[in-house]
């Protein structure tokens, strides 16, 4: 085998490697081979056999290169040639253990496969750091622009799919410290990127990293447990995270980890609740950001644009982008109405509906419903469109002859539409006034002004003022955002209307639910939530639900569905707190409400302040600001216990005043007295005559008329039998 000076062939290098792998490590020279592209010359020359011409110095082993490894002032590397393992024409050392080993593409012996055989850890770490910076920029830009497509494209352009788990972690961790808008945007983006720009295992790994870092996140984000739990629950609801994730991670995390709390909160607090999917999706405003009015405006815009351009493909794309197939009857209604108003557009608009029907974009049921809605309003259309009934009849005949409308399923146009009741002038006038009052309230939030207006209207001869107002209030709120829904519930609980009037209002709402559903597809869910909220706010008693249900027979009726859903909401664990927060309640914000212990502490301080000479108006204001009418029994309990212990009649006067003014309902009074009765045995340890005093105050409250006469307990009977009540 021949060797050229200064050059080792590829075959020779492979032979060296095989020899290195088979060599006995005990017999191999400890000297190193240099892989530098240019082997530095040694200060002393070596023979072909690798031995030094100079004699070794004292104290150094023979042939050691350390003698010649001297520092130089020149930039040239002064280490011995080939690590001291031979000179010209030799292979050098068999083993390469040099720390500064690197590969030079300019080396004549360069082998590109070596780069893959020996990856650089530093390079990998540098790539991750660069990805983190760019991922943060993408997230910030997305929150500023709300452009899902742009964010997806930018993430793909990074071409680092193995690091996408960090994008998931970064997206959620940034959103956790922002408002509900950004949280909802983050959930939407994750759902859009799942299995497209981000592989499912990367999403899974990203949530693992988030749960593991919960202890660190809570330092900067105090409500990490609740917010991260909601993100995990949302991911499960959106089908981007398997439910088994929770159990697996609970088993993998340390017991004292905050991540365990996060997973338990997600499972017990969110995913096990009735109707949890709807509640979770609406928590940050999801699925409610697009109001009915917004959809109507977009439908009107797309029809106008189509009339001008005639581009059916673009019109179909816009209809698909609406993502409201259950609301396509509105497209039919507006298209036909526009064709009746502008006769020159009739052919183009009917052609759009025909092709949309043939391609299955708008189904037959929605087309029939759209035409049915126009038939119901044809008399109103006649005020603006002469011969509206005749024009509509011709359009129906044309659509039926072309085969995309079933005319037999429509109402007859020949007869006048029936009305269930004839409204007199006073009722119509009050409805107009009520709408004006409610719209002004949504702008100002002035409850006292609304109360004053209603009082003045009650002086009229109209008997159904309150019921009509309740119906109008909730109807207008259902067509608006969560803010107005919350304001409507607050107003309803603040007006102290008679329960019978509120019941009649809800009955009227449910009776008109079929018509309301045409404009508000989620009318059943909204009505159920309003009804459950009225029970939680003590506006209605639970037995009133049965009274409402008795007027709607049939399991498939809307009334039955509303009541069933309302009962499910009320029977859930911690239902009071959840229902209060459904529209951002619990203090007028979307933050989590007070904990029970915090409320108890506030109630204790409130009673202490009043007992020490506080003002009755201030006490009532504080009770109202708690915003938890379903928890007023705690006020009754604490006040009554204090009266028994200290024999202080001042707090007794507070209870009577709150009952008379309606701040604490009879139901809460009975519940509070009942809780005191349950703790009488413990109370008697400190106050021996506690039972005797309790019986005295029960009778006194009944006499004064603010405790129901049906209130009675077995312990009271026992006390009388034992002679403790004289």
Short mmCIF file of N, CA and C in Angstrom, two decimals, residues 14-113:
data_model
loop_
_atom_site.label_atom_id
_atom_site.label_comp_id
_atom_site.label_asym_id
_atom_site.label_seq_id
_atom_site.Cartn_x
_atom_site.Cartn_y
_atom_site.Cartn_z
N UNK A 14 -10.67 4.74 6.72
CA UNK A 14 -11.55 3.69 7.20
C UNK A 14 -10.77 2.57 7.88
N UNK A 15 -9.58 2.27 7.30
CA UNK A 15 -8.73 1.24 7.89
C UNK A 15 -8.26 1.65 9.28
N UNK A 16 -7.94 2.95 9.42
CA UNK A 16 -7.52 3.46 10.73
C UNK A 16 -8.64 3.30 11.75
N UNK A 17 -9.87 3.61 11.34
CA UNK A 17 -11.00 3.48 12.25
C UNK A 17 -11.21 2.04 12.68
N UNK A 18 -11.14 1.12 11.73
CA UNK A 18 -11.33 -0.28 12.09
C UNK A 18 -10.25 -0.77 13.02
N UNK A 19 -9.03 -0.32 12.80
CA UNK A 19 -7.93 -0.70 13.69
C UNK A 19 -8.13 -0.10 15.08
N UNK A 20 -8.65 1.15 15.10
CA UNK A 20 -8.87 1.82 16.39
C UNK A 20 -9.92 1.09 17.21
N UNK A 21 -10.96 0.62 16.52
CA UNK A 21 -12.04 -0.05 17.24
C UNK A 21 -11.62 -1.42 17.76
N UNK A 22 -10.71 -2.10 17.00
CA UNK A 22 -10.29 -3.45 17.40
C UNK A 22 -9.05 -3.45 18.28
N UNK A 23 -8.46 -2.28 18.47
CA UNK A 23 -7.21 -2.23 19.24
C UNK A 23 -7.47 -2.40 20.71
N UNK A 24 -6.51 -3.00 21.40
CA UNK A 24 -6.56 -3.14 22.85
C UNK A 24 -6.23 -1.81 23.48
N UNK A 25 -7.11 -1.25 24.29
CA UNK A 25 -6.86 0.08 24.83
C UNK A 25 -5.64 0.14 25.73
N UNK A 26 -5.19 -1.00 26.24
CA UNK A 26 -4.02 -1.00 27.12
C UNK A 26 -2.72 -0.93 26.33
N UNK A 27 -2.77 -1.33 25.05
CA UNK A 27 -1.55 -1.33 24.24
C UNK A 27 -1.46 -0.15 23.32
N UNK A 28 -2.55 0.65 23.26
CA UNK A 28 -2.54 1.79 22.35
C UNK A 28 -1.80 2.95 22.97
N UNK A 29 -1.06 3.67 22.18
CA UNK A 29 -0.32 4.83 22.67
C UNK A 29 -1.27 5.89 23.16
N UNK A 30 -0.90 6.54 24.22
CA UNK A 30 -1.73 7.61 24.79
C UNK A 30 -1.64 8.89 24.00
N UNK A 31 -0.79 8.90 22.99
CA UNK A 31 -0.66 10.11 22.19
C UNK A 31 -1.86 10.27 21.29
N UNK A 32 -2.10 11.50 20.90
CA UNK A 32 -3.30 11.83 20.16
C UNK A 32 -2.99 12.10 18.71
N UNK A 33 -4.00 11.90 17.92
CA UNK A 33 -3.88 12.26 16.51
C UNK A 33 -4.52 13.61 16.29
N UNK A 34 -3.87 14.43 15.53
CA UNK A 34 -4.41 15.76 15.25
C UNK A 34 -5.28 15.69 14.01
N UNK A 35 -6.43 16.28 14.13
CA UNK A 35 -7.35 16.32 12.98
C UNK A 35 -7.46 17.72 12.41
N UNK A 36 -6.56 18.58 12.81
CA UNK A 36 -6.56 19.93 12.26
C UNK A 36 -6.28 19.88 10.79
N UNK A 37 -6.91 20.77 10.03
CA UNK A 37 -6.68 20.75 8.58
C UNK A 37 -5.23 20.98 8.22
N UNK A 38 -4.54 21.73 9.01
CA UNK A 38 -3.11 21.96 8.79
C UNK A 38 -2.38 21.55 10.06
N UNK A 39 -1.64 20.44 9.98
CA UNK A 39 -0.92 19.97 11.16
C UNK A 39 0.25 20.90 11.43
N UNK A 40 0.31 21.48 12.62
CA UNK A 40 1.41 22.40 12.92
C UNK A 40 2.74 21.66 12.97
N UNK A 41 3.72 22.33 12.51
CA UNK A 41 5.07 21.73 12.54
C UNK A 41 5.63 21.78 13.94
N UNK A 42 6.33 20.73 14.29
CA UNK A 42 6.97 20.67 15.60
C UNK A 42 8.24 21.49 15.58
N UNK A 43 8.64 22.06 16.72
CA UNK A 43 9.90 22.79 16.77
C UNK A 43 11.09 21.90 16.45
N UNK A 44 10.97 20.64 16.72
CA UNK A 44 12.02 19.68 16.39
C UNK A 44 11.49 18.69 15.39
N UNK A 45 12.30 18.31 14.43
CA UNK A 45 11.84 17.36 13.42
C UNK A 45 11.93 15.95 13.95
N UNK A 46 11.11 15.10 13.37
CA UNK A 46 11.04 13.70 13.76
C UNK A 46 11.42 12.84 12.57
N UNK A 47 11.92 11.70 12.90
CA UNK A 47 12.29 10.76 11.83
C UNK A 47 11.05 10.08 11.30
N UNK A 48 11.24 9.33 10.26
CA UNK A 48 10.11 8.63 9.67
C UNK A 48 9.52 7.61 10.61
N UNK A 49 10.34 7.17 11.57
CA UNK A 49 9.84 6.16 12.50
C UNK A 49 9.21 6.78 13.73
N UNK A 50 9.17 8.10 13.77
CA UNK A 50 8.47 8.76 14.86
C UNK A 50 9.33 8.97 16.08
N UNK A 51 10.63 8.75 16.04
CA UNK A 51 11.48 8.96 17.21
C UNK A 51 12.18 10.28 17.12
N UNK A 52 12.45 10.87 18.27
CA UNK A 52 13.06 12.20 18.29
C UNK A 52 14.54 12.10 18.06
N UNK A 53 15.08 13.10 17.34
CA UNK A 53 16.51 13.15 17.11
C UNK A 53 17.24 13.69 18.33
N UNK A 54 16.58 14.45 19.14
CA UNK A 54 17.20 15.00 20.34
C UNK A 54 16.93 14.07 21.50
N UNK A 55 17.86 14.08 22.44
CA UNK A 55 17.69 13.22 23.61
C UNK A 55 16.69 13.83 24.55
N UNK A 56 15.93 12.99 25.24
CA UNK A 56 14.93 13.54 26.15
C UNK A 56 15.56 14.18 27.34
N UNK A 57 14.84 15.18 27.90
CA UNK A 57 15.35 15.89 29.07
C UNK A 57 15.11 15.07 30.31
N UNK A 58 15.76 15.50 31.40
CA UNK A 58 15.62 14.78 32.65
C UNK A 58 14.20 14.93 33.18
N UNK A 59 13.79 13.87 33.77
CA UNK A 59 12.44 13.90 34.37
C UNK A 59 11.34 13.68 33.40
N UNK A 60 11.65 13.53 32.12
CA UNK A 60 10.59 13.30 31.13
C UNK A 60 10.76 11.92 30.55
N UNK A 61 9.69 11.21 30.30
CA UNK A 61 9.80 9.88 29.69
C UNK A 61 10.31 9.99 28.28
N UNK A 62 11.02 8.94 27.88
CA UNK A 62 11.60 8.95 26.54
C UNK A 62 10.48 9.05 25.49
N UNK A 63 10.73 9.93 24.54
CA UNK A 63 9.78 10.09 23.44
C UNK A 63 8.58 10.92 23.78
N UNK A 64 8.51 11.53 25.01
CA UNK A 64 7.34 12.32 25.37
C UNK A 64 7.32 13.62 24.60
N UNK A 65 6.16 14.00 24.06
CA UNK A 65 6.08 15.27 23.31
C UNK A 65 5.98 16.48 24.21
N UNK A 66 5.79 16.28 25.53
CA UNK A 66 5.62 17.40 26.44
C UNK A 66 6.84 18.31 26.42
N UNK A 67 8.01 17.71 26.13
CA UNK A 67 9.24 18.50 26.08
C UNK A 67 9.16 19.58 25.02
N UNK A 68 8.50 19.26 23.93
CA UNK A 68 8.46 20.19 22.80
C UNK A 68 7.21 21.05 22.79
N UNK A 69 6.32 20.83 23.73
CA UNK A 69 5.05 21.58 23.76
C UNK A 69 5.25 22.87 24.52
N UNK A 70 5.87 23.84 23.90
CA UNK A 70 6.18 25.11 24.54
C UNK A 70 5.28 26.21 23.99
N UNK A 71 5.07 27.19 24.83
CA UNK A 71 4.26 28.34 24.42
C UNK A 71 5.05 29.21 23.45
N UNK A 72 4.38 29.74 22.45
CA UNK A 72 5.01 30.63 21.51
C UNK A 72 4.24 31.94 21.45
N UNK A 73 4.94 33.00 21.03
CA UNK A 73 4.27 34.30 20.88
C UNK A 73 3.60 34.43 19.52
N UNK A 74 3.94 33.56 18.61
CA UNK A 74 3.34 33.63 17.27
C UNK A 74 1.96 32.99 17.30
N UNK A 75 1.07 33.38 16.35
CA UNK A 75 -0.27 32.80 16.32
C UNK A 75 -0.29 31.34 15.90
N UNK A 76 0.83 30.80 15.44
CA UNK A 76 0.86 29.41 14.98
C UNK A 76 0.79 28.47 16.18
N UNK A 77 0.02 27.41 16.00
CA UNK A 77 -0.12 26.40 17.05
C UNK A 77 1.22 25.70 17.23
N UNK A 78 1.72 25.72 18.43
CA UNK A 78 3.05 25.18 18.70
C UNK A 78 3.06 23.75 19.16
N UNK A 79 1.93 23.05 19.12
CA UNK A 79 1.93 21.66 19.56
C UNK A 79 2.62 20.77 18.54
N UNK A 80 3.13 19.64 18.99
CA UNK A 80 3.89 18.78 18.08
C UNK A 80 3.02 18.24 16.96
N UNK A 81 3.67 18.01 15.82
CA UNK A 81 2.98 17.51 14.64
C UNK A 81 2.36 16.16 14.93
N UNK A 82 1.09 16.02 14.57
CA UNK A 82 0.34 14.79 14.78
C UNK A 82 0.36 14.35 16.23
N UNK A 83 0.40 15.35 17.15
CA UNK A 83 0.38 15.02 18.56
C UNK A 83 1.62 14.27 19.01
N UNK A 84 2.72 14.37 18.23
CA UNK A 84 3.93 13.66 18.60
C UNK A 84 3.94 12.22 18.17
N UNK A 85 3.02 11.83 17.33
CA UNK A 85 2.92 10.41 16.95
C UNK A 85 3.37 10.22 15.51
N UNK A 86 4.60 10.51 15.24
CA UNK A 86 5.14 10.24 13.91
C UNK A 86 5.26 11.48 13.08
N UNK A 87 6.03 11.39 12.05
CA UNK A 87 6.26 12.53 11.18
C UNK A 87 5.73 12.27 9.80
N UNK A 88 6.52 12.63 8.81
CA UNK A 88 6.10 12.57 7.42
C UNK A 88 5.80 11.13 7.00
N UNK A 89 4.65 10.95 6.42
CA UNK A 89 4.30 9.64 5.90
C UNK A 89 3.76 8.67 6.93
N UNK A 90 3.54 9.11 8.14
CA UNK A 90 3.01 8.21 9.17
C UNK A 90 1.55 8.55 9.45
N UNK A 91 0.84 7.62 10.13
CA UNK A 91 -0.58 7.80 10.40
C UNK A 91 -0.84 8.55 11.69
N UNK A 92 0.12 8.62 12.57
CA UNK A 92 -0.12 9.25 13.86
C UNK A 92 -0.76 8.27 14.83
N UNK A 93 -1.35 8.81 15.96
CA UNK A 93 -1.97 7.96 16.98
C UNK A 93 -3.23 7.28 16.46
N UNK A 94 -3.53 6.12 17.02
CA UNK A 94 -4.70 5.37 16.58
C UNK A 94 -6.00 5.90 17.17
N UNK A 95 -5.93 6.46 18.40
CA UNK A 95 -7.14 6.95 19.05
C UNK A 95 -7.16 8.47 19.03
N UNK A 96 -8.34 9.01 18.79
CA UNK A 96 -8.50 10.45 18.78
C UNK A 96 -9.32 10.85 19.99
N UNK A 97 -8.71 11.47 20.96
CA UNK A 97 -9.41 11.90 22.17
C UNK A 97 -9.23 13.38 22.43
N UNK A 98 -8.92 14.11 21.38
CA UNK A 98 -8.65 15.53 21.54
C UNK A 98 -9.95 16.29 21.76
N UNK A 99 -9.95 17.21 22.74
CA UNK A 99 -11.16 17.93 23.10
C UNK A 99 -11.60 18.91 22.03
N UNK A 100 -10.62 19.51 21.31
CA UNK A 100 -10.98 20.54 20.33
C UNK A 100 -11.11 19.96 18.93
N UNK A 101 -11.59 18.74 18.88
CA UNK A 101 -11.80 18.09 17.59
C UNK A 101 -12.87 18.82 16.81
N UNK A 102 -12.57 19.12 15.53
CA UNK A 102 -13.59 19.72 14.68
C UNK A 102 -13.38 19.26 13.25
N UNK A 103 -14.43 19.43 12.45
CA UNK A 103 -14.40 18.96 11.06
C UNK A 103 -14.31 20.16 10.14
N UNK A 104 -13.35 20.13 9.23
CA UNK A 104 -13.15 21.23 8.29
C UNK A 104 -13.55 20.77 6.90
N UNK A 105 -14.58 21.40 6.31
CA UNK A 105 -14.99 21.00 4.95
C UNK A 105 -13.90 21.17 3.92
N UNK A 106 -12.88 22.04 4.21
CA UNK A 106 -11.80 22.28 3.25
C UNK A 106 -10.70 21.23 3.32
N UNK A 107 -10.75 20.38 4.33
CA UNK A 107 -9.76 19.33 4.47
C UNK A 107 -9.88 18.36 3.30
N UNK A 108 -8.75 17.98 2.66
CA UNK A 108 -8.84 17.02 1.53
C UNK A 108 -9.43 15.68 1.95
N UNK A 109 -9.35 15.36 3.26
CA UNK A 109 -9.90 14.09 3.76
C UNK A 109 -11.30 14.26 4.34
N UNK A 110 -11.98 15.39 4.05
CA UNK A 110 -13.30 15.69 4.61
C UNK A 110 -14.32 14.63 4.19
N UNK A 111 -15.08 14.16 5.18
CA UNK A 111 -16.15 13.18 4.94
C UNK A 111 -17.44 13.74 5.52
N UNK A 112 -18.42 14.02 4.67
CA UNK A 112 -19.65 14.68 5.12
C UNK A 112 -20.43 13.82 6.10
N UNK A 113 -20.26 12.49 6.06
CA UNK A 113 -21.03 11.64 6.98
C UNK A 113 -20.62 11.83 8.42
#
